[in-house]
mmCIF file of C-alpha atoms and ligand atoms in Angstrom:
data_model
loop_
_atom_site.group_PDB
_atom_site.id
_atom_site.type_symbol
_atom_site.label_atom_id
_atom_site.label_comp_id
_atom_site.label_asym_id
_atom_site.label_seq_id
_atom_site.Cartn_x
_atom_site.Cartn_y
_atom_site.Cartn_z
ATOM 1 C CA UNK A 37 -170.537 68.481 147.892
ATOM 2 C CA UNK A 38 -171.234 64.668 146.762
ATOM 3 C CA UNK A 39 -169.678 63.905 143.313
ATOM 4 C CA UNK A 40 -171.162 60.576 141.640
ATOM 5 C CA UNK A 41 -168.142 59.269 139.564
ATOM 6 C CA UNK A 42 -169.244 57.255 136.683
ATOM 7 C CA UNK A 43 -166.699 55.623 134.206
ATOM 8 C CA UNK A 44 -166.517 53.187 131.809
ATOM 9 C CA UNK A 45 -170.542 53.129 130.925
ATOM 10 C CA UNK A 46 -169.882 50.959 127.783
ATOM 11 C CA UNK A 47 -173.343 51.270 125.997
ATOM 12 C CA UNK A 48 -174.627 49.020 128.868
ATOM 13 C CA UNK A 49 -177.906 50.742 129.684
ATOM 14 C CA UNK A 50 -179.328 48.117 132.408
ATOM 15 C CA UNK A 51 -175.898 48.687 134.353
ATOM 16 C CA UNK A 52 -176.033 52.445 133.886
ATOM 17 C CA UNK A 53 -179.586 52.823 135.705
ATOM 18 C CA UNK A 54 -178.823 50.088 137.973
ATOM 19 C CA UNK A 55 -175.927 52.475 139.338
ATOM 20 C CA UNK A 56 -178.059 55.582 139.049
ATOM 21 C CA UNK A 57 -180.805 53.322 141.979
ATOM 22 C CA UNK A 58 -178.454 52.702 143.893
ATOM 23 C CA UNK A 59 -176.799 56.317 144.234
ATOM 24 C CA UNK A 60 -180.114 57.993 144.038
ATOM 25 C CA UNK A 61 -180.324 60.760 146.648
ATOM 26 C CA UNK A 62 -176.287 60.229 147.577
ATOM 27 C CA UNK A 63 -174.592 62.741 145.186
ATOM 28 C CA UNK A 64 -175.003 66.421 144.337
ATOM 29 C CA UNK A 65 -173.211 66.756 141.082
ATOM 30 C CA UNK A 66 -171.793 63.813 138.640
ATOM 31 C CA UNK A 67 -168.991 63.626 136.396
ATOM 32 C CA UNK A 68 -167.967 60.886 134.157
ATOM 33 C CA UNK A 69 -164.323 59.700 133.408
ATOM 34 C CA UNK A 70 -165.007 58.453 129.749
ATOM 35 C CA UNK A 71 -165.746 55.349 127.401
ATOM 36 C CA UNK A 72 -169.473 55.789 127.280
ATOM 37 C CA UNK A 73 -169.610 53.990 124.330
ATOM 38 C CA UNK A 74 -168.281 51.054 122.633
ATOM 39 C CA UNK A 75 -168.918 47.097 123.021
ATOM 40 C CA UNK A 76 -172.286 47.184 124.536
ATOM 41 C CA UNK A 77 -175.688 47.172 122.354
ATOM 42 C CA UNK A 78 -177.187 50.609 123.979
ATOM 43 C CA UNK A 79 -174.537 53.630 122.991
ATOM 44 C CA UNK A 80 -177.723 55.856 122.240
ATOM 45 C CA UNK A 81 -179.489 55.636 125.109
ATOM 46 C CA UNK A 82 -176.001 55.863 127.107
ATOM 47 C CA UNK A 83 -174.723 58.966 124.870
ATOM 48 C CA UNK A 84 -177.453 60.623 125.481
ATOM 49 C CA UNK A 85 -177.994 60.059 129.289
ATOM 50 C CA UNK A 86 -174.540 61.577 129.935
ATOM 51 C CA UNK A 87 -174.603 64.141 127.377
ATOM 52 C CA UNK A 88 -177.947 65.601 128.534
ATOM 53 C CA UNK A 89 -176.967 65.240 132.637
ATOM 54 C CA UNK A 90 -173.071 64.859 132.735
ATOM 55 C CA UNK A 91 -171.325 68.413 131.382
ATOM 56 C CA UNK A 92 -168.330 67.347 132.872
ATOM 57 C CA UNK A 93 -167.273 64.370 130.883
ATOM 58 C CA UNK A 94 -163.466 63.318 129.501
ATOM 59 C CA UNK A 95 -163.466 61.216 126.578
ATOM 60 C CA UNK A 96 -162.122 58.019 126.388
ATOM 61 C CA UNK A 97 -160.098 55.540 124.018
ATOM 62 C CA UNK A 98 -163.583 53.743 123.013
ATOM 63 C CA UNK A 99 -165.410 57.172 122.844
ATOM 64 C CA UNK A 100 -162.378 58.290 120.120
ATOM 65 C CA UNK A 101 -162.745 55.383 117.993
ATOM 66 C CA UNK A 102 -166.297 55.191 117.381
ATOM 67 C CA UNK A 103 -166.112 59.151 116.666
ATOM 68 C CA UNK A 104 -163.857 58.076 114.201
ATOM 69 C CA UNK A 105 -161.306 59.985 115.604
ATOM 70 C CA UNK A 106 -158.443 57.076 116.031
ATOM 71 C CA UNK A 107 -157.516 54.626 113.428
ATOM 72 C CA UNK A 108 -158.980 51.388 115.202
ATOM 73 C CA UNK A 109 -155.147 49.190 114.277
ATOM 74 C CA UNK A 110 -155.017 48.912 118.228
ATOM 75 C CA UNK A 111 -158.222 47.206 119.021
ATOM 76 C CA UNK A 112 -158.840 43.767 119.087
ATOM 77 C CA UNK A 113 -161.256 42.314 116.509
ATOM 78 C CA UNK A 114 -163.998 42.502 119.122
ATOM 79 C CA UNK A 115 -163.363 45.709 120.133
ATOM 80 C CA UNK A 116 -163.121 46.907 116.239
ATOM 81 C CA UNK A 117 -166.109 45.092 115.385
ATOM 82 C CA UNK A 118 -168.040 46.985 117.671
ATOM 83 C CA UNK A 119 -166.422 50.460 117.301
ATOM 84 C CA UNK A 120 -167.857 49.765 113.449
ATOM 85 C CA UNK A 121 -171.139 49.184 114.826
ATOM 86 C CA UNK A 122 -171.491 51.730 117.495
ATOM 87 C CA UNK A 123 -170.517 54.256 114.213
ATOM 88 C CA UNK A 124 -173.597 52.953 112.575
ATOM 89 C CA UNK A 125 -175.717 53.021 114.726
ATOM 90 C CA UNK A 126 -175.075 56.770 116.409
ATOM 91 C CA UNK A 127 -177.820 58.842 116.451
ATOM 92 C CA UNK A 128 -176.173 62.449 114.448
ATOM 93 C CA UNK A 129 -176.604 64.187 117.568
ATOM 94 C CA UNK A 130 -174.370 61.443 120.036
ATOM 95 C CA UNK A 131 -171.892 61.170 117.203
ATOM 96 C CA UNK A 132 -171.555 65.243 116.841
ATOM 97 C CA UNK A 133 -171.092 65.069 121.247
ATOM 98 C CA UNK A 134 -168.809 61.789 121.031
ATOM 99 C CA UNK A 135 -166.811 64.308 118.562
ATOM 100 C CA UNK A 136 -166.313 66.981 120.973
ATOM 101 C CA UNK A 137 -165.963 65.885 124.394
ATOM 102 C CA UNK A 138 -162.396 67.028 125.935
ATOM 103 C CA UNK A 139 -159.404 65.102 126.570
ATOM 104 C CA UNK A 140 -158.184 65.107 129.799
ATOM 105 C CA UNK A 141 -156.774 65.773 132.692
ATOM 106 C CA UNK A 142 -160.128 68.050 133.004
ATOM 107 C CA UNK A 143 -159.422 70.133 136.117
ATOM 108 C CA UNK A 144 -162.478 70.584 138.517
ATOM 109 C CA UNK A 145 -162.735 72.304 141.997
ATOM 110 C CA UNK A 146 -160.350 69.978 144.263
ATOM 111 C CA UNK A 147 -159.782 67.459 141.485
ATOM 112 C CA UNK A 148 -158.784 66.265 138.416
ATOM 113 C CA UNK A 149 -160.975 63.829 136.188
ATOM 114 C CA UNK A 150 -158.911 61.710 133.099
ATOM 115 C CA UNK A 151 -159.684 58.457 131.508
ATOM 116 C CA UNK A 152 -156.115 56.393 131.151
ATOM 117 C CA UNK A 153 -153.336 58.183 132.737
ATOM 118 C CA UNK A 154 -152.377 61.676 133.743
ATOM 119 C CA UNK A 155 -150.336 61.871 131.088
ATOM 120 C CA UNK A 156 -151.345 59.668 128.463
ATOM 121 C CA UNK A 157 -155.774 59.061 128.199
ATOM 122 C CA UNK A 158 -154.460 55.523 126.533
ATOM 123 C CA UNK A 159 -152.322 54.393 129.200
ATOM 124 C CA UNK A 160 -153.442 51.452 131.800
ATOM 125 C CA UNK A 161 -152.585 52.209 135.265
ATOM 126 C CA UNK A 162 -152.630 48.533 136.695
ATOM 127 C CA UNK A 163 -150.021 48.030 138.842
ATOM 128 C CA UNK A 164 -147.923 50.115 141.248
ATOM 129 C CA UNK A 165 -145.248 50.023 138.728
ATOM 130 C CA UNK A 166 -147.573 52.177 136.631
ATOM 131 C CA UNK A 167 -148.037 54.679 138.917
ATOM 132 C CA UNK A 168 -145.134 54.945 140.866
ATOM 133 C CA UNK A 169 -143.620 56.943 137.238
ATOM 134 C CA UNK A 170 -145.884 59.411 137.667
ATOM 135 C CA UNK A 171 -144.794 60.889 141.108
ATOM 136 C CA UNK A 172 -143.980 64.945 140.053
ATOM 137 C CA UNK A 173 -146.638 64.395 137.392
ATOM 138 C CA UNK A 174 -149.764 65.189 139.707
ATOM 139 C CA UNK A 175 -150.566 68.825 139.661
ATOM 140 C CA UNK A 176 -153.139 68.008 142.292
ATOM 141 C CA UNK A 177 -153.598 65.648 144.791
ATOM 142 C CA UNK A 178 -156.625 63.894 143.865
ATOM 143 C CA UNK A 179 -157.469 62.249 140.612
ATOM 144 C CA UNK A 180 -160.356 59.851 139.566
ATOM 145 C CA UNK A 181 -159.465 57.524 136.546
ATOM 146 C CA UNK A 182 -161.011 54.665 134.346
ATOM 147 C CA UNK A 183 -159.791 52.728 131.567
ATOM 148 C CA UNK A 184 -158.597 49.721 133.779
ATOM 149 C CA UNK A 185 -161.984 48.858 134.829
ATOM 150 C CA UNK A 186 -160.714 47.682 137.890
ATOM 151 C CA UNK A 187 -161.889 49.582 140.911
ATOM 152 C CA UNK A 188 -160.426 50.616 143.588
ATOM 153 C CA UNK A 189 -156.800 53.251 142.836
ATOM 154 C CA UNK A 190 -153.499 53.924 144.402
ATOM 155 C CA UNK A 191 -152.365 56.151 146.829
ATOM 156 C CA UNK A 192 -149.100 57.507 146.990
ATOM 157 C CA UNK A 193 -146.687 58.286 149.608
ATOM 158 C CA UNK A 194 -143.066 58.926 150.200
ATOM 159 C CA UNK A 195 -142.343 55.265 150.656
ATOM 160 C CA UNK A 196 -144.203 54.029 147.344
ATOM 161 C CA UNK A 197 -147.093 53.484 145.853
ATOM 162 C CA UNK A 198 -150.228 51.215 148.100
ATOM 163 C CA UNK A 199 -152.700 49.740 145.545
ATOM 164 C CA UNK A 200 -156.523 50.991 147.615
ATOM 165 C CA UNK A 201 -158.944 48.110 147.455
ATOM 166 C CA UNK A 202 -162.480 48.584 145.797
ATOM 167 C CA UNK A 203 -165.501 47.075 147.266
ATOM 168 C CA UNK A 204 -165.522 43.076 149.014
ATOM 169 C CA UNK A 205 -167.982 40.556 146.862
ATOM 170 C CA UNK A 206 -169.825 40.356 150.291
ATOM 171 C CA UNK A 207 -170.575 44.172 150.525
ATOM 172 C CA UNK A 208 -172.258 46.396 148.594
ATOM 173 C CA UNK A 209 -169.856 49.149 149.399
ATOM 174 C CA UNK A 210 -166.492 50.419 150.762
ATOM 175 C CA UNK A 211 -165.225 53.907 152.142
ATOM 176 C CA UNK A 212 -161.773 54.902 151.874
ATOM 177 C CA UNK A 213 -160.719 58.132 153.567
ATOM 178 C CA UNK A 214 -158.181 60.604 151.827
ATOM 179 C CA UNK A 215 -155.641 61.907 154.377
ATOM 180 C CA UNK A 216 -154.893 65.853 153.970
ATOM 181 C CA UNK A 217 -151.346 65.018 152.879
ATOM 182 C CA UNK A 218 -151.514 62.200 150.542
ATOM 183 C CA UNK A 219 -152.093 61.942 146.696
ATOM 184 C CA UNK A 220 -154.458 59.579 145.166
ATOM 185 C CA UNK A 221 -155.312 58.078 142.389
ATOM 186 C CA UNK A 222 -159.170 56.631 142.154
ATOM 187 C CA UNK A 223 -160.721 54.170 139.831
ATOM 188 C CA UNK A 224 -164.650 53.939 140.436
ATOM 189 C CA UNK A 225 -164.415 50.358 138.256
ATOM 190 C CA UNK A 226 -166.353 50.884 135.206
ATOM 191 C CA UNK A 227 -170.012 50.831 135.252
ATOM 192 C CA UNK A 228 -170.687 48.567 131.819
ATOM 193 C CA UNK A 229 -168.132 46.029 131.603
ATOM 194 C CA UNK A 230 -165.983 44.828 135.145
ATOM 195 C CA UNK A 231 -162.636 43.620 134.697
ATOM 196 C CA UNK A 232 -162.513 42.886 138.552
ATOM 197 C CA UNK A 233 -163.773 39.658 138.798
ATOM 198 C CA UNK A 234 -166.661 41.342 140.248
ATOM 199 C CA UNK A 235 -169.649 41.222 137.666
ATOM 200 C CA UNK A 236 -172.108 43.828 139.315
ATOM 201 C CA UNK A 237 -171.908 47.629 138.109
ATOM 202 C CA UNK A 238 -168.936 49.632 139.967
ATOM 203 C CA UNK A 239 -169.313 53.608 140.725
ATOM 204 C CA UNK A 240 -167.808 55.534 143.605
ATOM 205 C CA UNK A 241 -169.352 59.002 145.105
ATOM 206 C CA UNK A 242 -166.534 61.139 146.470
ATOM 207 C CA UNK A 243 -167.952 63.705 149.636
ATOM 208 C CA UNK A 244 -165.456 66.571 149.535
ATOM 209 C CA UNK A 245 -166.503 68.122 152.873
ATOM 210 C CA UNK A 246 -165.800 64.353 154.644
ATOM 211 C CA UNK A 247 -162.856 63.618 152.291
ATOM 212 C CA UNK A 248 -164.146 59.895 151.508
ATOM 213 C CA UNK A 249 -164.613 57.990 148.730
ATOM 214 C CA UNK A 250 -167.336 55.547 148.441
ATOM 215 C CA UNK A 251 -166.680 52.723 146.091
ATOM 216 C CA UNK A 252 -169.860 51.013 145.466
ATOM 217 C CA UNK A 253 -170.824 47.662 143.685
ATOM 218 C CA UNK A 254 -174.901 47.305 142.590
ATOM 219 C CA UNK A 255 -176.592 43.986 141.181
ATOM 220 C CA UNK A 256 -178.113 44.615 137.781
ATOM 221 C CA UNK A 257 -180.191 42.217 134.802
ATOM 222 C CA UNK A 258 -177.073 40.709 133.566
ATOM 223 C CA UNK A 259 -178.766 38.839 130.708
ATOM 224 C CA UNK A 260 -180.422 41.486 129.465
ATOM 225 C CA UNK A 261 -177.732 43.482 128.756
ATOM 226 C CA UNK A 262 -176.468 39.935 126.959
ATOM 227 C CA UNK A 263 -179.415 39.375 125.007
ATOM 228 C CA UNK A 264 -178.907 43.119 123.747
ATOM 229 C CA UNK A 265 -175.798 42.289 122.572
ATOM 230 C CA UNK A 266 -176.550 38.842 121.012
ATOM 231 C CA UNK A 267 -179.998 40.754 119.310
ATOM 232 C CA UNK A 268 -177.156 43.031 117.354
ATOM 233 C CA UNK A 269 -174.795 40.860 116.611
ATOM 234 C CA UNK A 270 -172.034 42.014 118.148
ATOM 235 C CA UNK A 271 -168.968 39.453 119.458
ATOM 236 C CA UNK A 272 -170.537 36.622 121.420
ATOM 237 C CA UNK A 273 -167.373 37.332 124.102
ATOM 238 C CA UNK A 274 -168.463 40.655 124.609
ATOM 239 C CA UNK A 275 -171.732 39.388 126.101
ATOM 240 C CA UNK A 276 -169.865 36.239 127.838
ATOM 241 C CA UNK A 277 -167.647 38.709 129.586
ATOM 242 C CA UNK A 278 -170.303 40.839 131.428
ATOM 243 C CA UNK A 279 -171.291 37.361 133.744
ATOM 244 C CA UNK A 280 -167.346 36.437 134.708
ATOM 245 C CA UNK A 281 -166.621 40.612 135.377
ATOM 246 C CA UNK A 282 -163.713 40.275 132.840
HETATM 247 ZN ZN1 LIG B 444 -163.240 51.280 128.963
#
């Protein structure tokens, strides 16, 4: 079975179906590791994409704020400004699914989906520091996380903790093979808003029968996903970002 791993969507429509070309015909089943929503201009068309195709979906800091389901003290103002706006604009039926979708760890066949940490769906796992706490913590060997939107993930071994690259700016993608005895821990990189350095949309497709992971990277209309965002109003650096991929 092919699993398409989407994370970090971010209301960025022309980066969502820019990843769904470029997996088309690769994956059998698709999950998504939260934060559909928030600081882009499209969180209806988004919402309902992965509500309607994606049943197995774990919410994620961005997606609990504009449910109002968090107090928004920990955002920035950019963040907060559009966590306001993404409320308003909801579509009754998005907001009701935003409401309800499950924390993780959500446990699937072989693997475990979450948005920040194992433990904690707010926590950033950035460096090896991060994860090298959570050794014990794993109840299975393979987990795919978001919330960094950095891709690539960590694998762990007896010795310590090896950070796993995500794809080169030359390539458009990158395997990584999962050894039988090690743990992992894999980031797709967020399809909606890079924090790489890497500006095009990041998704990985995980083949269970091969035991690889293929981080992918896929061009997409950049300014239109800006002009979106300039069209509503919402924090000029929010639209800046998307070109640097930070
Ligand atoms: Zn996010």
């Amino acid at each position: 079975m092919r699993h398409l791993i989407l994370s970090d969507i971010h209301a960025n429509q022309e980066g969502l179906q820019a990843a769904l070309r470029a997996a088309e015909g690769a994956w059998d089943r698709v999950v998504c590791l939260g934060d559909t929503v928030g600081y882009g201009a499209d969180p209806n068309a988004c919402a309902a994409f992965v509500r309607e195709n994606i049943p197995h979906t774990v919410r994620g800091n961005h997606d609990k704020a504009c449910a109002g389901l968090d107090d928004l003290e920990w955002f920035n103002a950019a963040a907060r400004a559009s966590a306001l706006w993404t409320q308003e604009v909801l579509a009754p039926e998005n907001m009701e699914w935003l409401r309800g979708l499950p924390k993780g760890p959500l446990h699937l066949d072989g693997f475990q989906i979450l948005h920040g940490s194992p433990l904690d769906e707010d926590e950033y796992l950035l460096q090896a520091g991060d994860v090298q706490q959570l050794t014990g913590y794993l109840d299975t060997p393979i987990s795919f996380f978001g919330h960094t939107h950095v891709q690539g993930g960590f694998l762990l071994r007896r010795n310590g903790v090896q950070r796993i690259p995500g794809v080169p700016r030359q390539s458009a993608y990158a395997d990584f093979a999962i050894h039988p005895d090690s743990y992992v821990l894999i980031n797709p990189g967020s399809v909606g808003q890079p924090r790489d350095g890497d500006p095009r949309a990041a998704f990985a497709i995980y083949d269970d029968e091969q035991r690889v992971v293929r981080y992918h990277r896929a061009p997409y209309d950049i300014a239109a996903a800006q002009a979106k965002i300039r069209a509503a109003s919402l924090p000029d650096v929010l639209a800046r970002r998307l070109s640097l991929g930070q």
